[in-house]
C-alpha positions as semicolon CSV with decimal commas, in nm:
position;residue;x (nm);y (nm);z (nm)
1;X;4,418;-0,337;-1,529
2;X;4,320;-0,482;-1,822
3;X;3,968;-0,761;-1,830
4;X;3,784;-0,960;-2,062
5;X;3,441;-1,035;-1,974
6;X;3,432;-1,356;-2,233
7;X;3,168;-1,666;-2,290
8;X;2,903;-1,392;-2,370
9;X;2,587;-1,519;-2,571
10;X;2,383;-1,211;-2,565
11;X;2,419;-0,824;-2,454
12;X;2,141;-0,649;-2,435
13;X;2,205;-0,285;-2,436
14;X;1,977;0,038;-2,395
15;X;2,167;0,264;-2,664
16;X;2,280;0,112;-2,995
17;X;2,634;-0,023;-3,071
18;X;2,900;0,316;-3,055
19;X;2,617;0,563;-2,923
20;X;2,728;0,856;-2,680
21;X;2,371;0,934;-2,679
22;X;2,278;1,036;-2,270
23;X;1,896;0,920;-2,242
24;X;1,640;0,653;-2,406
25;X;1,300;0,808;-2,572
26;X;1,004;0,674;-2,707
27;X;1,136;0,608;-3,064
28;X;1,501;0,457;-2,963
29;X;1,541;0,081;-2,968
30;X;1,694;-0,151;-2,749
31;X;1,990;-0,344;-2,945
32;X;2,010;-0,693;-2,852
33;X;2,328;-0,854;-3,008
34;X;2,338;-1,243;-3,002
35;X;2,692;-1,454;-3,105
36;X;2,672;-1,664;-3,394
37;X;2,647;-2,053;-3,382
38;X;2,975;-2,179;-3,236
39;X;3,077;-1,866;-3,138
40;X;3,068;-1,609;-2,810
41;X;3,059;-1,237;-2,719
42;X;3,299;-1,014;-2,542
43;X;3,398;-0,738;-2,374
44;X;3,731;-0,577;-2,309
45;X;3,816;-0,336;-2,023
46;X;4,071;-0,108;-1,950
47;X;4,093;0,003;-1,546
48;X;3,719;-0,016;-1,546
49;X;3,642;0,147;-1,859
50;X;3,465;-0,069;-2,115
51;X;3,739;-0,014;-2,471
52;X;3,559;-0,253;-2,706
53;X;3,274;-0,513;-2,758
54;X;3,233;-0,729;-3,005
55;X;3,294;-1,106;-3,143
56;X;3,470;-1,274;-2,853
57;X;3,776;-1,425;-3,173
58;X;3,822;-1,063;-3,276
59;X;3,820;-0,936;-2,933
60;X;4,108;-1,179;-2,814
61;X;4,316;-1,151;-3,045
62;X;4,333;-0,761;-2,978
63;X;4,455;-0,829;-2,608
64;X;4,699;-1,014;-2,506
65;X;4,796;-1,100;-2,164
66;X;4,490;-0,943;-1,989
67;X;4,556;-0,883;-1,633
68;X;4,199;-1,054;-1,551
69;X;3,943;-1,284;-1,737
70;X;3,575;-1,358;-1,635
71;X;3,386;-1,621;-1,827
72;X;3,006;-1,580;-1,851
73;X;2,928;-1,949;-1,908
74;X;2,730;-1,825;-2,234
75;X;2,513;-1,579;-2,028
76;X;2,336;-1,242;-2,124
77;X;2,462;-0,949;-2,017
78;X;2,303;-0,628;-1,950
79;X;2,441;-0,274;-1,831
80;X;2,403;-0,249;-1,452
81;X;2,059;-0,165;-1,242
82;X;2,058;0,200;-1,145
83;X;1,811;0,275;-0,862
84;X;1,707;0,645;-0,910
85;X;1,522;0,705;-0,567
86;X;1,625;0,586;-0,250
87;X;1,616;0,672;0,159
88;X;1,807;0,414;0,293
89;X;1,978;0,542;0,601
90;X;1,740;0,496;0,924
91;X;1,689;0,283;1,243
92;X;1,360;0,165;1,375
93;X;1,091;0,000;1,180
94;X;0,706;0,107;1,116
95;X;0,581;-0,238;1,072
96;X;0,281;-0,137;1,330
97;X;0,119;0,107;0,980
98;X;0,103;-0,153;0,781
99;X;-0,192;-0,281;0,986
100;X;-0,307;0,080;0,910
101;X;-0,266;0,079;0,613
102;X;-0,459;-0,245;0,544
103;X;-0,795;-0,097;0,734
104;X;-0,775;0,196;0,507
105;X;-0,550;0,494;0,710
106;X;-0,375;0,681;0,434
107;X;-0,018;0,816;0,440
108;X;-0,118;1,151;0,564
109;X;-0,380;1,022;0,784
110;X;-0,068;0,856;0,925
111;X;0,163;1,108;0,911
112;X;-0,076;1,377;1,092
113;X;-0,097;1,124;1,407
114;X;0,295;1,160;1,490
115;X;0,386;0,826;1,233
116;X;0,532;0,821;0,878
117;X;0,878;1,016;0,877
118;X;0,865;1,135;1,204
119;X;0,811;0,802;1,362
120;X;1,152;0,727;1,164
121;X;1,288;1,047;1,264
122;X;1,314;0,990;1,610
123;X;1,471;0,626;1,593
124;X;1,746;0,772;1,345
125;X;1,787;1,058;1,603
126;X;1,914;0,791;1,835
127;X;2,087;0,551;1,676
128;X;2,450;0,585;1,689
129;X;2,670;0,651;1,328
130;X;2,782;0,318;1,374
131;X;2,461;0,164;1,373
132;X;2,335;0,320;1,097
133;X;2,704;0,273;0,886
134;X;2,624;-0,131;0,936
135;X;2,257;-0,068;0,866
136;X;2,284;0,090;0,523
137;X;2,601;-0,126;0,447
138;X;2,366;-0,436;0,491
139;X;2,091;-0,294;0,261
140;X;2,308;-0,145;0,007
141;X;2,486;-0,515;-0,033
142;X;2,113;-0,643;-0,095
143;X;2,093;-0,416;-0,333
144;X;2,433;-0,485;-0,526
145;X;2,297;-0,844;-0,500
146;X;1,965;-0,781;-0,650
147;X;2,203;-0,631;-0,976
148;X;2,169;-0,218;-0,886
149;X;2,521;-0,092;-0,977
150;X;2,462;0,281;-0,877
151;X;2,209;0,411;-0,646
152;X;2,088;0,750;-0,542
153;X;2,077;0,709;-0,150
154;X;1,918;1,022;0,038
155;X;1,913;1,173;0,411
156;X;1,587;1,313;0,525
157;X;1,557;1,112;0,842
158;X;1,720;1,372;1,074
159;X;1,573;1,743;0,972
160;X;1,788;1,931;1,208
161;X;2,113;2,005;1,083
162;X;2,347;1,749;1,371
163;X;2,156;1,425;1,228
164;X;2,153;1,567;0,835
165;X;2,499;1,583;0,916
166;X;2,519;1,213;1,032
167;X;2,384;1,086;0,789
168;X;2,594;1,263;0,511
169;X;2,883;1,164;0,682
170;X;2,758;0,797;0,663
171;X;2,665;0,866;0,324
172;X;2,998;0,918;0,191
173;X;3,162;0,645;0,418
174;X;2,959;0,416;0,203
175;X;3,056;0,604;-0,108
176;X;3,415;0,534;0,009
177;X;3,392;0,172;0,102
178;X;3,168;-0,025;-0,110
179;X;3,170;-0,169;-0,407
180;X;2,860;0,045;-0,517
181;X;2,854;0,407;-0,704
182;X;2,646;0,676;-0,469
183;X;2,450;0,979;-0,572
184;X;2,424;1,156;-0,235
185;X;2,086;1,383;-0,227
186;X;2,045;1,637;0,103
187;X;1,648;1,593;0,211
188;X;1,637;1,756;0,518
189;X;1,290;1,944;0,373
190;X;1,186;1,567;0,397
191;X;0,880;1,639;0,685
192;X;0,851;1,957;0,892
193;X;0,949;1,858;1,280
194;X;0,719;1,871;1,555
195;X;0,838;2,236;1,740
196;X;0,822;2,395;1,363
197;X;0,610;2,496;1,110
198;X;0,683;2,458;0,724
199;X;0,733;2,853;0,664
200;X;1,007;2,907;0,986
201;X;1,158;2,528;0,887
202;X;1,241;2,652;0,526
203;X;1,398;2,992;0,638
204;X;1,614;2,806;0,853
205;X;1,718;2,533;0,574
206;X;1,788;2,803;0,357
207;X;2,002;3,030;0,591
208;X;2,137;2,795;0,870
209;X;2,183;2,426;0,657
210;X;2,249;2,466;0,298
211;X;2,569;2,683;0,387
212;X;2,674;2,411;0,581
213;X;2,595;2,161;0,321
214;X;2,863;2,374;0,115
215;X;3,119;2,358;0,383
216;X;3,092;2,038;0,362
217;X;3,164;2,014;-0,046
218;X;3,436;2,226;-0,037
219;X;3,551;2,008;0,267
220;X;3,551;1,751;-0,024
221;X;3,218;1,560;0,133
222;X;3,053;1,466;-0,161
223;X;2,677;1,597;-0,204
224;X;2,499;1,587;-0,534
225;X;2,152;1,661;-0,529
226;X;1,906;1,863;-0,300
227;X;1,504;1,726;-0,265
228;X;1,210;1,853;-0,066
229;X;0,869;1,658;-0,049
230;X;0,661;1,926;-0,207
231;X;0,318;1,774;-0,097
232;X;-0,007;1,950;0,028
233;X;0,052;1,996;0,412
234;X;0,467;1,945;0,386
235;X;0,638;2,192;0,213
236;X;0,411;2,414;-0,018
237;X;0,509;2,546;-0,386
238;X;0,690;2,883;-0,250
239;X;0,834;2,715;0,019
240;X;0,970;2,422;-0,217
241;X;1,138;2,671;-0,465
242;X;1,281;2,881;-0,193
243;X;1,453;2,519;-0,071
244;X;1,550;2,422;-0,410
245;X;1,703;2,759;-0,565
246;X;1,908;2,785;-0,253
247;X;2,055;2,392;-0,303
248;X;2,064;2,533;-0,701
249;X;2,268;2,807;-0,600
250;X;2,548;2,614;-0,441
251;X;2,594;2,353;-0,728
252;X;2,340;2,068;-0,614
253;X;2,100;1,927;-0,900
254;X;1,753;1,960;-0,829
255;X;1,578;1,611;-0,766
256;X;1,261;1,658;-0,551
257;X;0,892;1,472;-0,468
258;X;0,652;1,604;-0,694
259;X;0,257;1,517;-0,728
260;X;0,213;1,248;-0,527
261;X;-0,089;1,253;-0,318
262;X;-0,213;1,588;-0,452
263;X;-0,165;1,822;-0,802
264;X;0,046;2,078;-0,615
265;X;0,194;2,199;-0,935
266;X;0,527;2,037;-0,875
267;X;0,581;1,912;-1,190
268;X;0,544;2,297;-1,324
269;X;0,792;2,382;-1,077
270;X;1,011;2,123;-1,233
271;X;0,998;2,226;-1,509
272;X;1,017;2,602;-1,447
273;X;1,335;2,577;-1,208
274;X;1,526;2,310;-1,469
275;X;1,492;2,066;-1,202
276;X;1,736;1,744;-1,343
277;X;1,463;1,497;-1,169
278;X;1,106;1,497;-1,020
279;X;0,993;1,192;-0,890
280;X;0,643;1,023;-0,788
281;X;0,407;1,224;-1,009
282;X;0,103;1,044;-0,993
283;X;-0,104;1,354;-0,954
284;X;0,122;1,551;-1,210
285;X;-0,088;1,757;-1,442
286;X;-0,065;1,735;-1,832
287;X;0,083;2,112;-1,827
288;X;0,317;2,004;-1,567
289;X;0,426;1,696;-1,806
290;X;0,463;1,949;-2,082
291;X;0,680;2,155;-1,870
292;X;0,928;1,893;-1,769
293;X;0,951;1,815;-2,193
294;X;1,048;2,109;-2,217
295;X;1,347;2,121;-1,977
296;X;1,485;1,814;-2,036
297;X;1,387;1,705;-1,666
298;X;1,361;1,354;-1,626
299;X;1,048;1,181;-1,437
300;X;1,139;0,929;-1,181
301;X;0,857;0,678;-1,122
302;X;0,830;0,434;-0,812
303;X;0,565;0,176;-0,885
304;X;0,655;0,018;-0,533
305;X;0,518;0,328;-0,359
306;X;0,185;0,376;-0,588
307;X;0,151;0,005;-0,511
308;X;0,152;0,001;-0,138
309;X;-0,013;0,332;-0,072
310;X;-0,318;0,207;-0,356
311;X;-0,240;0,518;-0,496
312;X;-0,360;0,593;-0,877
313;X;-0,047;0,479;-1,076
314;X;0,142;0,805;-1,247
315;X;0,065;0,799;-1,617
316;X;0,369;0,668;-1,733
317;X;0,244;0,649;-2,128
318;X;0,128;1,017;-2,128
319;X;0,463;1,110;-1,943
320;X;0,660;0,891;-2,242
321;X;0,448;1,047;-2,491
322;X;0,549;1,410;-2,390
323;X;0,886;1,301;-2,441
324;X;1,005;1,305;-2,102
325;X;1,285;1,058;-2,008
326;X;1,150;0,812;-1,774
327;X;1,370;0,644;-1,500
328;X;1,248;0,393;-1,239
329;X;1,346;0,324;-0,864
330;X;1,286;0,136;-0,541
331;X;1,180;0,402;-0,330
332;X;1,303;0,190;-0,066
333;X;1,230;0,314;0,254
334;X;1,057;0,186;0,593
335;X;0,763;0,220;0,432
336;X;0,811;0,086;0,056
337;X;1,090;-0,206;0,143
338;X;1,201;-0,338;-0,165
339;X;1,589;-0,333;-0,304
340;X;1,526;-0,528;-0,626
341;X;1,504;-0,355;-0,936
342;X;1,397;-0,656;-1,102
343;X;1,103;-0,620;-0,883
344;X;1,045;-0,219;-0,997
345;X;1,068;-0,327;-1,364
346;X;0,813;-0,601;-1,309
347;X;0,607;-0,373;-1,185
348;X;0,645;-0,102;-1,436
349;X;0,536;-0,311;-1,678
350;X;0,213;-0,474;-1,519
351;X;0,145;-0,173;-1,322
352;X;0,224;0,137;-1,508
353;X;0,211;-0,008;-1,898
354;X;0,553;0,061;-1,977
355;X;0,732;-0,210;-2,213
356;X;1,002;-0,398;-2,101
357;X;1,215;-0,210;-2,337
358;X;1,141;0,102;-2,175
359;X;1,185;-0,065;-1,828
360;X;1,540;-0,153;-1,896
361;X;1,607;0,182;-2,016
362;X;1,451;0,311;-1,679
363;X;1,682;0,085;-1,507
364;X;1,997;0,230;-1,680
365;X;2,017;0,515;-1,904
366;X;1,770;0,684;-1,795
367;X;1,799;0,669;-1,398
368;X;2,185;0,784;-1,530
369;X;2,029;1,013;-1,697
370;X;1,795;1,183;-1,403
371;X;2,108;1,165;-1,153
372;X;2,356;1,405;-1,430
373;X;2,544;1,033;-1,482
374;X;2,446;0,919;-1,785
375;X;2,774;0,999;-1,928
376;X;2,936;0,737;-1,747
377;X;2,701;0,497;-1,663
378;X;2,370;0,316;-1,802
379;X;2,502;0,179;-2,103
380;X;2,730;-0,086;-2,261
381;X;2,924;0,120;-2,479
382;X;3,305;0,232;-2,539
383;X;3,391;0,523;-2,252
384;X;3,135;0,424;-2,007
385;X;3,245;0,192;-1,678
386;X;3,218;-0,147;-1,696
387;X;2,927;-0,187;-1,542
388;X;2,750;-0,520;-1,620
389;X;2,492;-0,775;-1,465
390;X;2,547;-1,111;-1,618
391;X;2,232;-1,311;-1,631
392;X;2,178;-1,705;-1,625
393;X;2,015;-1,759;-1,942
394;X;2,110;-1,701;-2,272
395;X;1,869;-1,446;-2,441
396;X;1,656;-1,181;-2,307
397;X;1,334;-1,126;-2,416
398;X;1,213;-0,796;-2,458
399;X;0,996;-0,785;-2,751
């Protein structure tokens, strides 16, 4: 299948013209190419795979007969939103905290009372597969809407192994069916339940679930990445590296909650365990930052979350500064519900000080980047899928 996406006044891209480079730092440049008076962008595909770019004259001429042509009315195109940090499978609603919230309750202060993920736990318990299938279909086309191209999409609203199960399974019907690419991430180290404690709840994710998680993969179910919430009164350092160098050991890349509400050395542990990902980190300590540099591991910021919880935002300059990739998502969850990453970049920018540059490149390379994709996706370049967003304007500014 052969397509020409033609009409193109601008593309915007995060890596510069023929790069196969796999992440954006703090001294790369966003290349904006514009068409000359008169004259229009394009770019060819080949069954999905972008082949060339380029002057949209030179670009016809090399195919003829294309199986497919879509005209961008002189728009700017950019590669497609990638969402880094999702939990989008669950029933129920906890619209009751945000009253909470608003007199001052924090999220543990929540949490300890029987709400937060447990609240969410027990409607997900219920709800059929079904239900949740239609549930996450609807919120995953809001998201496709909103320009988000790939998404990382997690479990964590089950614990116990049958609804983990569940919700993989509805997981990778969605990877399956919709027009969306899915980075599946097993959570169930997401809260400890009720009957348990965190040290018996992380012997038995270690010896009773992750085997089955590999069952599963060599069943051909597709699960990428393994996360805990390492948090003060969740899962504890010890108990979060036990969880992730068992997911490690069967092939999963290491994507986990870091420094959120506390300085629980997290971002160390990143760092130590060549974790691919850490997210939150607005408590991460400068010798955690340093140790993340040093692995390559990629920080996944969620201004949504430090937003709604009033939290201190994560440091993104410092984090930029160490030369740690920096990726951005939604966090969308009952708690944080937002699936635009328009919205995220916004916010990123007025919230956390990044430039727009380096919000774009959060939005593509680099969420690539923290979910092992980046060779595929993130960018406009020759090899990568044809991923796009075409925009209603004609120039993007960024500078």
């Amino acid at each position: 299948m052969r397509t020409v996406v033609r009409n193109i006044k601008t593309i915007v891209n995060v890596l510069c013209d023929r790069s196969e480079k796999k992440r954006f730092d703090e001294t790369d440049q966003v290349e904006i190419t514009t068409s000359g008076s008169g004259s229009r962008l394009a770019i060819l595909t080949e069954n999905g795979i972008i082949s060339d770019f380029g002057e949209e004259e030179c670009m016809l001429s090399r195919t003829l007969d294309p199986d497919n042509i879509i005209d961008c009315n002189g728009g700017c195109v950019i590669p497609g939103l990638i969402d880094a940090h999702t939990h989008p499978v669950w029933a129920g609603d906890r619209l009751h905290e945000f009253t909470l919230k608003l007199k001052g309750a924090s999220y543990m202060e929540i949490h300890e009372s029987g709400g937060g993920i447990n609240y969410t736990v027990s409607k997900t318990s219920a709800a059929d597969e079904a239900t949740l299938y239609n549930l996450l279909r609807q919120r995953l086309l809001g998201m496709i809407r909103k320009g988000t191209t790939t998404v990382e999409c997690k479990t964590g609203y089950g614990l116990y192994w049958a609804v983990e199960e569940k919700l993989l399974r509805v997981l990778n019907r969605a990877k399956m069916e919709l027009p969306i690419d899915i980075s599946i991430t097993f959570l169930s180290a997401h809260s400890v339940p009720k009957d348990t404690n965190a040290s018996d709840f992380t012997e038995h994710i270690v010896s009773e679930q992750i085997p089955k998680v590999k069952d599963l993969i060599q069943e051909k179910f597709s699960v990428d990445n393994i996360d805990v919430f390492c948090e003060k009164g969740v899962y504890d350092i010890e108990q979060s590296a036990k969880i992730l160098q068992a997911g490690k050991s069967i092939g999963l890349n290491l994507n986990f909650h870091a420094d959120e509400l506390s300085d629980t050395g997290g971002a160390e542990l990143a760092g130590r365990l060549g974790a691919r990902a850490a997210s939150h980190l607005e408590e991460a300590s400068p010798a955690g930052v340093a140790a993340m540099a040093a692995s390559g591991t990629a920080a996944v910021l969620l201004p949504t979350t430090a937003h709604l919880l009033r939290l201190r935002p994560p440091s993104a300059r410092a984090i930029i500064q160490a030369g740690v990739p920096v990726a951005l998502g939604t966090d969308f969850n009952p708690n944080a519900y937002c699936l635009s990453m328009p919205i995220v970049m916004y916010l990123a920018c007025t919230t956390l000080g990044m430039t727009p540059e380096e919000a774009l490149a959060g939005a593509t390379i680099n969420a690539a980047y923290s979910l092992n994709m980046s060779d595929r996706v993130g960018a406009i370049t020759v090899g990568r899928q044809a991923d796009i967003v075409v925009l209603k304007c004609d120039r993007l500014e960024i500078q």
